[in-house]
CSV table of N, CA and C in Angstrom, one decimal:
chain,number,residue,atom,x,y,z
A,242,PRO,N,-127.3,169.9,83.9
A,242,PRO,CA,-128.2,169.5,82.5
A,242,PRO,C,-127.6,170.4,81.0
A,243,TYR,N,-127.8,169.8,79.7
A,243,TYR,CA,-127.3,170.3,78.6
A,243,TYR,C,-128.6,170.4,78.1
A,244,THR,N,-128.7,172.1,77.3
A,244,THR,CA,-128.9,172.7,76.2
A,244,THR,C,-129.3,171.8,75.1
A,245,VAL,N,-129.6,171.9,74.1
A,245,VAL,CA,-130.0,171.6,72.8
A,245,VAL,C,-130.6,172.5,72.2
A,246,ASP,N,-130.0,173.5,71.7
A,246,ASP,CA,-130.7,174.5,71.1
A,246,ASP,C,-130.0,175.0,69.5
A,247,ALA,N,-130.2,173.8,69.1
A,247,ALA,CA,-129.6,173.8,67.6
A,247,ALA,C,-129.6,172.4,67.0
A,248,ASN,N,-128.7,172.0,65.8
A,248,ASN,CA,-128.7,170.8,65.5
A,248,ASN,C,-127.1,170.3,65.6
A,249,ILE,N,-126.8,168.8,66.6
A,249,ILE,CA,-125.9,168.7,66.7
A,249,ILE,C,-125.3,167.6,65.4
A,250,LEU,N,-124.5,167.8,64.9
A,250,LEU,CA,-124.1,166.2,64.4
A,250,LEU,C,-122.2,166.2,64.6
A,251,THR,N,-122.5,165.1,65.1
A,251,THR,CA,-121.0,164.2,65.3
A,251,THR,C,-120.9,163.0,64.3
A,252,PRO,N,-120.3,163.3,63.4
A,252,PRO,CA,-120.0,161.8,62.3
A,252,PRO,C,-119.1,161.2,62.6
A,253,GLY,N,-119.7,159.9,62.5
A,253,GLY,CA,-119.0,159.1,63.1
A,253,GLY,C,-119.0,158.5,64.5
A,254,THR,N,-119.0,159.4,65.3
A,254,THR,CA,-118.7,159.3,66.9
A,254,THR,C,-119.9,159.3,67.6
A,255,ALA,N,-119.6,159.1,69.1
A,255,ALA,CA,-120.5,159.3,70.2
A,255,ALA,C,-121.3,160.5,70.4
A,256,GLN,N,-122.0,160.1,70.8
A,256,GLN,CA,-122.9,161.7,71.6
A,256,GLN,C,-123.2,161.3,72.8
A,257,TYR,N,-122.7,161.8,73.7
A,257,TYR,CA,-122.9,161.5,75.6
A,257,TYR,C,-123.7,162.5,75.9
A,258,PHE,N,-124.4,162.5,76.7
A,258,PHE,CA,-125.4,163.3,77.4
A,258,PHE,C,-125.5,162.8,79.2
A,259,PRO,N,-124.6,162.7,79.8
A,259,PRO,CA,-124.8,162.3,81.5
A,259,PRO,C,-125.4,162.8,82.3
A,260,GLY,N,-125.9,164.2,82.0
A,260,GLY,CA,-127.0,164.2,82.9
A,260,GLY,C,-128.3,165.0,81.8
A,261,ALA,N,-129.1,165.5,82.3
A,261,ALA,CA,-130.7,166.1,81.7
A,261,ALA,C,-130.3,166.8,80.7
A,262,VAL,N,-131.5,166.3,79.3
A,262,VAL,CA,-131.2,166.9,78.4
A,262,VAL,C,-132.1,168.4,78.5
A,263,THR,N,-132.7,169.2,78.0
A,263,THR,CA,-133.4,170.6,77.8
A,263,THR,C,-133.8,170.6,76.0
A,264,VAL,N,-134.3,170.2,75.5
A,264,VAL,CA,-134.2,170.6,73.8
A,264,VAL,C,-135.1,172.2,73.7
A,265,THR,N,-134.5,173.0,73.3
A,265,THR,CA,-135.3,174.6,73.0
A,265,THR,C,-135.3,174.8,71.8
A,266,ALA,N,-134.7,174.4,70.8
A,266,ALA,CA,-134.3,174.7,69.3
A,266,ALA,C,-135.5,174.2,69.0
A,267,SER,N,-136.5,174.7,67.7
A,267,SER,CA,-137.5,174.7,67.1
A,267,SER,C,-137.4,173.2,66.7
A,268,ASN,N,-136.4,173.1,65.9
A,268,ASN,CA,-136.3,171.3,65.1
A,268,ASN,C,-134.7,171.3,65.7
A,269,ALA,N,-134.6,170.4,66.3
A,269,ALA,CA,-133.5,169.9,66.5
A,269,ALA,C,-133.0,168.7,66.1
A,270,THR,N,-131.9,167.9,65.7
A,270,THR,CA,-131.7,166.8,64.9
A,270,THR,C,-129.9,166.1,66.0
A,271,LEU,N,-130.4,165.4,66.3
A,271,LEU,CA,-128.9,164.6,67.2
A,271,LEU,C,-128.5,163.7,66.4
A,272,LYS,N,-127.6,163.8,65.3
A,272,LYS,CA,-127.5,162.7,64.9
A,272,LYS,C,-125.9,162.1,64.6
A,273,THR,N,-125.4,161.2,63.8
A,273,THR,CA,-124.3,160.5,64.0
A,273,THR,C,-123.7,160.3,62.1
A,274,ALA,N,-124.0,161.3,61.4
A,274,ALA,CA,-124.0,160.9,60.0
A,274,ALA,C,-124.6,162.4,59.2
A,275,THR,N,-123.5,162.8,58.7
A,275,THR,CA,-124.3,163.9,57.5
A,275,THR,C,-125.0,164.0,56.7
A,276,SER,N,-125.6,162.5,56.6
A,276,SER,CA,-126.8,162.9,55.7
A,276,SER,C,-127.4,161.4,55.5
A,277,GLY,N,-129.2,161.4,55.5
A,277,GLY,CA,-129.5,159.9,55.6
A,277,GLY,C,-129.2,159.4,56.4
A,278,THR,N,-129.5,158.1,56.7
A,278,THR,CA,-129.4,157.4,57.8
A,278,THR,C,-127.8,157.0,58.1
A,279,ALA,N,-127.8,157.1,59.7
A,279,ALA,CA,-126.4,156.8,60.2
A,279,ALA,C,-125.7,155.8,60.2
A,280,THR,N,-124.4,155.7,59.8
A,280,THR,CA,-123.7,154.5,59.7
A,280,THR,C,-122.3,154.1,60.9
A,281,ALA,N,-122.4,155.1,61.6
A,281,ALA,CA,-121.4,155.4,62.6
A,281,ALA,C,-121.5,155.7,63.9
A,282,GLY,N,-121.4,155.4,64.9
A,282,GLY,CA,-121.5,156.3,66.1
A,282,GLY,C,-122.8,155.9,67.0
A,283,SER,N,-122.5,156.6,68.0
A,283,SER,CA,-123.9,156.9,68.9
A,283,SER,C,-124.4,158.0,69.5
A,284,VAL,N,-125.4,157.8,70.3
A,284,VAL,CA,-126.5,158.8,70.6
A,284,VAL,C,-126.8,158.3,72.3
A,285,ASN,N,-125.7,158.9,73.7
A,285,ASN,CA,-125.7,158.0,74.7
A,285,ASN,C,-126.5,159.1,75.5
A,286,PHE,N,-128.3,158.6,76.1
A,286,PHE,CA,-128.5,159.3,77.6
A,286,PHE,C,-128.7,158.6,78.7
A,287,ALA,N,-128.1,159.8,79.5
A,287,ALA,CA,-127.8,158.6,80.6
A,287,ALA,C,-129.2,159.3,81.8
A,288,SER,N,-130.1,160.5,81.6
A,288,SER,CA,-131.2,160.9,82.1
A,288,SER,C,-132.7,161.0,81.2
A,289,THR,N,-133.3,162.2,81.5
A,289,THR,CA,-134.5,162.4,80.8
A,289,THR,C,-133.8,163.4,79.5
A,290,VAL,N,-135.3,163.5,78.9
A,290,VAL,CA,-134.7,164.2,77.7
A,290,VAL,C,-136.2,165.3,77.8
A,291,THR,N,-136.0,166.8,77.6
A,291,THR,CA,-137.9,167.3,78.0
A,291,THR,C,-137.4,168.5,76.7
A,292,GLY,N,-138.4,169.3,76.4
A,292,GLY,CA,-139.2,170.2,75.9
A,292,GLY,C,-139.8,170.6,76.5
A,293,SER,N,-140.3,171.9,75.6
A,293,SER,CA,-141.6,173.1,76.6
A,293,SER,C,-142.6,173.1,75.6
A,294,GLY,N,-142.9,171.3,75.0
A,294,GLY,CA,-144.1,171.4,74.3
A,294,GLY,C,-143.8,171.8,72.5
A,295,ALA,N,-143.2,172.6,72.4
A,295,ALA,CA,-143.3,173.4,70.8
A,295,ALA,C,-142.1,172.4,70.0
A,296,GLN,N,-140.8,171.9,71.0
A,296,GLN,CA,-139.7,171.7,69.8
A,296,GLN,C,-140.4,169.9,69.1
A,297,ASN,N,-139.3,169.8,67.9
A,297,ASN,CA,-139.3,168.3,66.9
A,297,ASN,C,-137.9,168.3,67.2
A,298,LEU,N,-138.2,166.9,67.6
A,298,LEU,CA,-136.5,166.0,67.8
A,298,LEU,C,-136.4,165.0,66.9
A,299,ILE,N,-135.2,164.9,66.7
A,299,ILE,CA,-135.1,163.3,65.5
A,299,ILE,C,-133.9,163.4,66.1
A,300,ILE,N,-134.0,161.8,66.0
A,300,ILE,CA,-132.2,161.3,66.7
A,300,ILE,C,-132.1,160.2,65.8
A,301,ASN,N,-131.1,160.3,64.9
A,301,ASN,CA,-130.9,159.4,63.7
A,301,ASN,C,-129.1,159.0,64.1
A,302,THR,N,-129.3,157.2,64.6
A,302,THR,CA,-127.9,157.1,64.4
A,302,THR,C,-128.3,155.7,64.9
A,303,PRO,N,-127.5,154.8,64.6
A,303,PRO,CA,-127.3,153.4,64.2
A,303,PRO,C,-127.6,152.9,66.1
A,304,THR,N,-127.3,153.4,66.9
A,304,THR,CA,-127.3,153.4,68.0
A,304,THR,C,-127.3,154.2,69.3
A,305,ILE,N,-128.8,154.0,69.7
A,305,ILE,CA,-128.8,154.5,71.2
A,305,ILE,C,-129.0,154.4,71.8
A,306,VAL,N,-128.7,155.0,73.3
A,306,VAL,CA,-128.9,154.0,74.8
A,306,VAL,C,-129.8,155.3,75.3
A,307,ALA,N,-131.0,154.6,75.4
A,307,ALA,CA,-132.0,155.2,75.5
A,307,ALA,C,-132.1,156.2,77.0
A,308,PRO,N,-132.7,157.6,76.8
A,308,PRO,CA,-132.8,157.7,78.2
A,308,PRO,C,-133.8,157.7,79.2
A,309,SER,N,-134.0,157.7,80.3
A,309,SER,CA,-135.0,157.1,80.6
A,309,SER,C,-136.0,157.6,80.7
A,310,ALA,N,-136.4,158.7,80.1
A,310,ALA,CA,-138.0,158.9,79.5
A,310,ALA,C,-137.7,160.6,78.9
A,311,ILE,N,-138.0,160.5,77.4
A,311,ILE,CA,-138.5,161.8,76.4
A,311,ILE,C,-140.1,162.5,76.8
A,312,SER,N,-139.9,163.7,77.2
A,312,SER,CA,-141.7,164.3,77.1
A,312,SER,C,-141.6,165.7,76.7
A,313,ASN,N,-142.6,166.0,76.4
A,313,ASN,CA,-143.2,167.2,76.0
A,313,ASN,C,-142.2,168.2,75.2
A,314,LEU,N,-142.2,167.2,73.7
A,314,LEU,CA,-141.7,167.8,72.2
A,314,LEU,C,-143.4,167.8,72.1
A,315,ALA,N,-143.4,168.5,70.4
A,315,ALA,CA,-144.2,168.5,69.4
A,315,ALA,C,-143.8,167.2,68.6
A,316,SER,N,-142.9,166.3,68.5
A,316,SER,CA,-142.9,165.6,67.8
A,316,SER,C,-141.3,164.9,68.1
A,317,LEU,N,-141.6,163.7,67.9
A,317,LEU,CA,-140.6,162.6,68.5
A,317,LEU,C,-140.2,161.6,66.9
A,318,ALA,N,-138.7,162.1,66.6
A,318,ALA,CA,-138.3,160.7,65.7
A,318,ALA,C,-137.4,160.1,65.4
A,319,VAL,N,-137.2,158.4,66.1
A,319,VAL,CA,-135.9,158.2,66.4
A,319,VAL,C,-135.6,157.2,64.8
A,320,VAL,N,-134.8,157.6,64.3
A,320,VAL,CA,-134.4,156.9,63.0
A,320,VAL,C,-133.1,155.9,63.4
A,321,THR,N,-133.1,154.4,63.3
A,321,THR,CA,-131.7,153.6,63.4
A,321,THR,C,-131.4,152.9,62.5
A,322,ASN,N,-130.5,152.1,62.1
A,322,ASN,CA,-130.7,151.5,61.1
A,322,ASN,C,-130.2,149.7,61.6
A,323,ALA,N,-130.1,149.5,62.6
A,323,ALA,CA,-129.9,148.6,62.9
A,323,ALA,C,-131.1,147.9,63.0
A,324,SER,N,-132.3,147.7,63.1
A,324,SER,CA,-133.6,147.0,62.6
A,324,SER,C,-134.6,148.2,62.9
A,325,ALA,N,-136.1,147.8,62.3
A,325,ALA,CA,-137.2,148.5,62.5
A,325,ALA,C,-137.1,148.7,63.8
A,326,ASN,N,-138.3,149.6,64.6
A,326,ASN,CA,-138.6,150.1,65.7
A,326,ASN,C,-140.2,149.4,65.7
A,327,LYS,N,-140.4,149.4,67.1
A,327,LYS,CA,-142.2,149.0,67.8
A,327,LYS,C,-142.0,150.2,68.6
A,328,TRP,N,-143.4,151.0,68.2
A,328,TRP,CA,-143.9,152.0,69.1
A,328,TRP,C,-145.0,151.4,69.7
A,329,THR,N,-145.1,151.4,71.1
A,329,THR,CA,-146.2,150.7,71.7
A,329,THR,C,-147.1,151.9,72.5
A,330,MET,N,-148.1,152.4,72.2
A,330,MET,CA,-148.8,153.4,72.8
A,330,MET,C,-149.9,152.9,73.9
A,331,THR,N,-149.1,153.7,75.2
A,331,THR,CA,-149.2,152.7,76.7
A,331,THR,C,-151.0,154.2,77.2
A,332,GLY,N,-150.8,155.2,76.3
A,332,GLY,CA,-151.9,156.0,77.2
A,332,GLY,C,-151.8,157.1,75.9
A,333,THR,N,-152.5,158.1,76.2
A,333,THR,CA,-152.8,159.3,75.2
A,333,THR,C,-151.6,160.0,75.0
A,334,ASN,N,-150.7,160.0,73.9
A,334,ASN,CA,-149.3,160.7,73.2
A,334,ASN,C,-148.7,160.4,74.2
A,335,ALA,N,-148.6,158.9,74.4
A,335,ALA,CA,-147.2,158.1,76.0
A,335,ALA,C,-146.8,157.0,74.6
A,336,GLY,N,-146.3,156.5,75.5
A,336,GLY,CA,-145.5,154.9,74.7
A,336,GLY,C,-144.5,154.9,74.8
A,337,ASN,N,-143.7,153.5,74.4
A,337,ASN,CA,-142.4,152.7,74.9
A,337,ASN,C,-142.4,152.3,73.0
A,338,ILE,N,-140.8,152.8,72.7
A,338,ILE,CA,-140.2,152.5,71.7
A,338,ILE,C,-139.0,151.4,71.8
A,339,ALA,N,-139.1,150.3,71.2
A,339,ALA,CA,-138.1,148.9,71.3
A,339,ALA,C,-138.1,148.6,69.8
A,340,PRO,N,-136.8,148.1,69.7
A,340,PRO,CA,-136.6,147.4,68.5
A,340,PRO,C,-137.4,146.3,68.1
A,341,SER,N,-138.0,146.0,66.2
A,341,SER,CA,-138.8,145.0,66.2
A,341,SER,C,-138.1,143.9,66.6
A,342,SER,N,-137.0,143.9,66.6
A,342,SER,CA,-136.1,142.6,66.8
A,342,SER,C,-135.8,142.1,68.0
A,343,GLY,N,-136.7,142.4,68.9
A,343,GLY,CA,-136.9,142.3,70.4
A,343,GLY,C,-135.7,143.0,71.5
A,344,GLY,N,-135.6,142.7,72.7
A,344,GLY,CA,-134.4,143.2,73.5
A,344,GLY,C,-135.4,143.8,74.3
A,345,SER,N,-134.7,143.7,75.3
A,345,SER,CA,-135.4,144.5,76.2
A,345,SER,C,-135.2,146.0,76.4
A,346,SER,N,-134.2,146.9,75.6
A,346,SER,CA,-134.0,148.2,75.8
A,346,SER,C,-135.2,149.6,74.8
A,347,PHE,N,-135.4,150.4,75.3
A,347,PHE,CA,-136.8,151.1,74.9
A,347,PHE,C,-136.5,152.4,75.5
A,348,ILE,N,-137.2,153.3,75.2
A,348,ILE,CA,-137.2,154.9,75.2
A,348,ILE,C,-139.0,154.7,75.5
A,349,THR,N,-139.3,155.3,76.6
A,349,THR,CA,-140.8,155.7,76.9
A,349,THR,C,-140.7,157.3,76.7
A,350,PHE,N,-141.8,157.6,76.0
A,350,PHE,CA,-142.0,158.6,76.1
A,350,PHE,C,-143.4,159.3,76.3
A,351,SER,N,-144.1,160.4,76.7
A,351,SER,CA,-144.9,161.0,77.1
A,351,SER,C,-145.1,162.3,76.7
A,352,SER,N,-146.5,162.9,76.3
A,352,SER,CA,-146.9,164.5,76.2
A,352,SER,C,-146.2,164.5,74.9
A,353,ILE,N,-146.0,163.8,73.5
A,353,ILE,CA,-145.4,164.0,72.2
A,353,ILE,C,-146.6,163.5,71.4
A,354,PRO,N,-146.9,164.3,70.6
A,354,PRO,CA,-148.6,164.2,69.9
A,354,PRO,C,-148.6,163.8,68.5
A,355,ASN,N,-147.3,163.5,68.1
A,355,ASN,CA,-146.7,163.5,66.6
A,355,ASN,C,-144.9,162.5,66.4
A,356,VAL,N,-145.6,161.3,66.4
A,356,VAL,CA,-144.2,160.2,66.3
A,356,VAL,C,-144.3,159.9,65.2
A,357,ILE,N,-142.6,159.6,64.8
A,357,ILE,CA,-142.5,159.6,63.5
A,357,ILE,C,-141.0,158.3,63.1
A,358,GLY,N,-141.9,157.3,62.4
A,358,GLY,CA,-141.3,156.1,62.4
A,358,GLY,C,-140.1,156.3,61.1
A,359,ALA,N,-139.7,155.2,61.0
A,359,ALA,CA,-138.3,155.5,59.8
A,359,ALA,C,-138.9,155.0,58.6
A,360,GLY,N,-140.2,154.4,58.5
A,360,GLY,CA,-140.6,153.9,57.1
A,360,GLY,C,-141.1,152.5,57.2
A,361,SER,N,-140.0,151.6,58.1
A,361,SER,CA,-140.6,150.7,58.2
A,361,SER,C,-140.7,149.8,60.1
A,362,ASP,N,-141.2,151.2,60.8
A,362,ASP,CA,-142.0,150.7,62.1
A,362,ASP,C,-143.0,150.2,62.3
A,363,THR,N,-143.4,149.6,63.6
A,363,THR,CA,-144.6,149.0,63.8
A,363,THR,C,-145.2,150.2,64.8
A,364,LEU,N,-146.5,150.7,64.4
A,364,LEU,CA,-147.1,151.0,65.7
A,364,LEU,C,-148.5,150.5,66.4
A,365,ILE,N,-148.3,150.4,67.7
A,365,ILE,CA,-149.2,149.1,68.5
A,365,ILE,C,-150.3,150.2,69.1
A,366,GLY,N,-151.8,149.7,69.5
A,366,GLY,CA,-152.6,150.4,70.1
A,366,GLY,C,-152.7,149.8,71.2
A,367,ASN,N,-153.3,150.4,72.2
A,367,ASN,CA,-153.3,150.5,73.8
A,367,ASN,C,-154.3,149.0,73.6
A,368,ASN,N,-154.8,148.0,74.7
A,368,ASN,CA,-156.3,147.6,74.9
A,368,ASN,C,-157.4,148.3,74.7
A,369,SER,N,-157.9,149.1,74.2
A,369,SER,CA,-158.9,150.1,74.1
A,369,SER,C,-159.7,150.5,72.9
A,370,ALA,N,-160.4,150.5,72.8
A,370,ALA,CA,-161.2,150.4,71.4
A,370,ALA,C,-161.0,151.9,70.7
A,371,HIS,N,-160.2,152.2,69.6
A,371,HIS,CA,-159.9,153.2,68.9
A,371,HIS,C,-160.0,153.1,67.2
A,372,THR,N,-160.4,154.4,67.1
A,372,THR,CA,-160.5,155.1,65.9
A,372,THR,C,-159.2,155.2,65.0
A,373,TRP,N,-159.1,154.8,64.3
A,373,TRP,CA,-157.5,154.8,63.0
A,373,TRP,C,-157.9,155.5,62.2
A,374,THR,N,-157.5,156.8,61.4
A,374,THR,CA,-157.9,157.5,60.7
A,374,THR,C,-156.3,157.3,59.9
A,375,ILE,N,-156.1,156.7,58.6
A,375,ILE,CA,-154.9,156.6,57.8
A,375,ILE,C,-155.5,157.8,56.6
A,376,SER,N,-154.5,158.9,56.8
A,376,SER,CA,-154.6,159.5,55.9
A,376,SER,C,-153.3,159.9,54.3
A,377,GLY,N,-153.0,159.1,55.0
A,377,GLY,CA,-151.6,158.5,53.3
A,377,GLY,C,-150.7,157.4,53.5
A,378,SER,N,-149.8,157.1,52.8
A,378,SER,CA,-148.6,156.5,53.1
A,378,SER,C,-147.6,155.6,54.2
A,379,ASN,N,-148.4,155.3,55.5
A,379,ASN,CA,-147.9,154.6,56.3
A,379,ASN,C,-148.0,156.5,57.9
A,380,ALA,N,-149.4,156.5,57.1
A,380,ALA,CA,-149.4,157.5,58.1
A,380,ALA,C,-150.9,158.1,58.6
A,381,GLY,N,-151.0,158.4,59.4
A,381,GLY,CA,-152.6,159.2,59.9
A,381,GLY,C,-152.4,159.2,61.3
A,382,SER,N,-153.6,159.5,62.2
A,382,SER,CA,-153.9,160.0,63.5
A,382,SER,C,-154.3,158.5,64.3
A,383,ILE,N,-154.8,158.8,65.5
A,383,ILE,CA,-155.5,158.0,66.3
A,383,ILE,C,-156.4,158.9,66.9
A,384,ALA,N,-158.0,158.6,66.9
A,384,ALA,CA,-158.5,159.8,68.0
A,384,ALA,C,-158.6,159.5,69.0
A,385,SER,N,-158.7,160.7,69.4
A,385,SER,CA,-158.1,161.1,70.9
A,385,SER,C,-157.5,160.7,71.1
A,386,PHE,N,-156.1,160.1,71.2
A,386,PHE,CA,-154.8,159.4,71.4
A,386,PHE,C,-153.6,159.7,71.0
A,387,LEU,N,-154.0,160.0,69.5
A,387,LEU,CA,-152.6,160.5,69.2
A,387,LEU,C,-152.5,161.6,68.0
A,388,THR,N,-152.1,162.4,67.9
A,388,THR,CA,-152.6,164.0,67.0
A,388,THR,C,-152.1,163.3,65.5
A,389,ALA,N,-151.0,162.7,65.9
A,389,ALA,CA,-150.2,162.1,64.3
A,389,ALA,C,-149.4,161.2,64.0
A,390,PHE,N,-149.0,160.2,63.4
A,390,PHE,CA,-148.0,159.5,62.9
A,390,PHE,C,-147.8,159.1,61.6
A,391,SER,N,-146.4,158.9,61.5
A,391,SER,CA,-145.8,158.8,60.1
A,391,SER,C,-144.8,157.6,60.2
A,392,GLY,N,-144.4,157.4,59.0
A,392,GLY,CA,-143.4,156.1,58.9
A,392,GLY,C,-143.9,155.3,59.7
A,393,MET,N,-144.8,155.4,59.8
A,393,MET,CA,-145.4,153.6,60.5
A,393,MET,C,-146.2,152.3,59.4
A,394,ASN,N,-145.4,151.5,58.6
A,394,ASN,CA,-145.2,150.6,57.9
A,394,ASN,C,-146.2,149.5,58.0
A,395,ILE,N,-146.5,149.5,59.9
A,395,ILE,CA,-147.1,148.4,60.4
A,395,ILE,C,-148.2,148.8,61.6
A,396,LEU,N,-149.5,148.8,61.3
A,396,LEU,CA,-150.1,149.2,62.2
A,396,LEU,C,-151.0,148.0,63.3
A,397,THR,N,-150.6,148.1,64.5
A,397,THR,CA,-151.8,146.9,65.4
A,397,THR,C,-152.6,147.4,66.5
A,398,GLY,N,-153.9,146.6,66.3
A,398,GLY,CA,-154.5,147.5,67.1
A,398,GLY,C,-154.5,146.8,68.5
A,399,GLY,N,-155.3,147.1,70.0
A,399,GLY,CA,-154.9,146.5,70.6
A,399,GLY,C,-156.1,145.2,71.1
A,400,THR,N,-156.3,145.0,72.2
A,400,THR,CA,-156.9,143.3,72.5
A,400,THR,C,-158.6,144.1,71.8
A,401,ALA,N,-158.8,145.1,72.5
A,401,ALA,CA,-160.4,146.2,72.0
A,401,ALA,C,-160.5,146.0,70.1
A,402,ILE,N,-161.7,146.3,69.8
A,402,ILE,CA,-162.6,145.9,68.5
A,402,ILE,C,-161.6,147.7,68.1
A,403,ASP,N,-161.0,147.8,67.4
A,403,ASP,CA,-160.4,149.1,66.8
A,403,ASP,C,-161.0,148.9,65.2
A,404,THR,N,-161.4,150.3,64.9
A,404,THR,CA,-161.9,151.0,63.5
A,404,THR,C,-161.2,151.5,62.8
A,405,PHE,N,-160.7,151.4,61.5
A,405,PHE,CA,-159.6,151.8,61.0
A,405,PHE,C,-160.2,152.4,59.8
A,406,ALA,N,-160.5,154.1,59.4
A,406,ALA,CA,-161.1,154.8,58.5
A,406,ALA,C,-159.8,155.3,57.6
A,407,PHE,N,-160.2,155.1,56.0
A,407,PHE,CA,-159.1,155.0,55.1
A,407,PHE,C,-159.6,156.6,54.6
A,408,ASN,N,-158.8,157.6,54.5
A,408,ASN,CA,-158.9,159.0,54.3
A,408,ASN,C,-158.5,159.0,52.7
């Protein structure tokens, strides 16, 4: 197992985690750029990524080879420069992330109450009725379903009737 107890920066190179990853730092960043959006390198997870529920994880890289699952974090941000991401909610504080451009590669996440897109991402609700509260530009929450979201440029309800409230 690998422990992420601080920020990991590998400019322009690949980060490879061949085993399970445990995030212990309060605010951990795995990135392949010194600032802004990464333009080179990749983060490659071969197994799971977990925390104790109090950690914030940012993955900032142009290419991500997704872990089998990410779970039990306070927040998750995935920033890539390949395309916007599509976050699909499948349950309370759970869902998956896929590139908006299509493709089958995605990240499954659970027990993460705060999801953070890159500003051009899409958030899709599941097929149950929900009340979405829009609290700011590209930000808000889904009552009893997702504590907070930000960086989501497009919001899409599921097949049931959703309510969108603006604060």
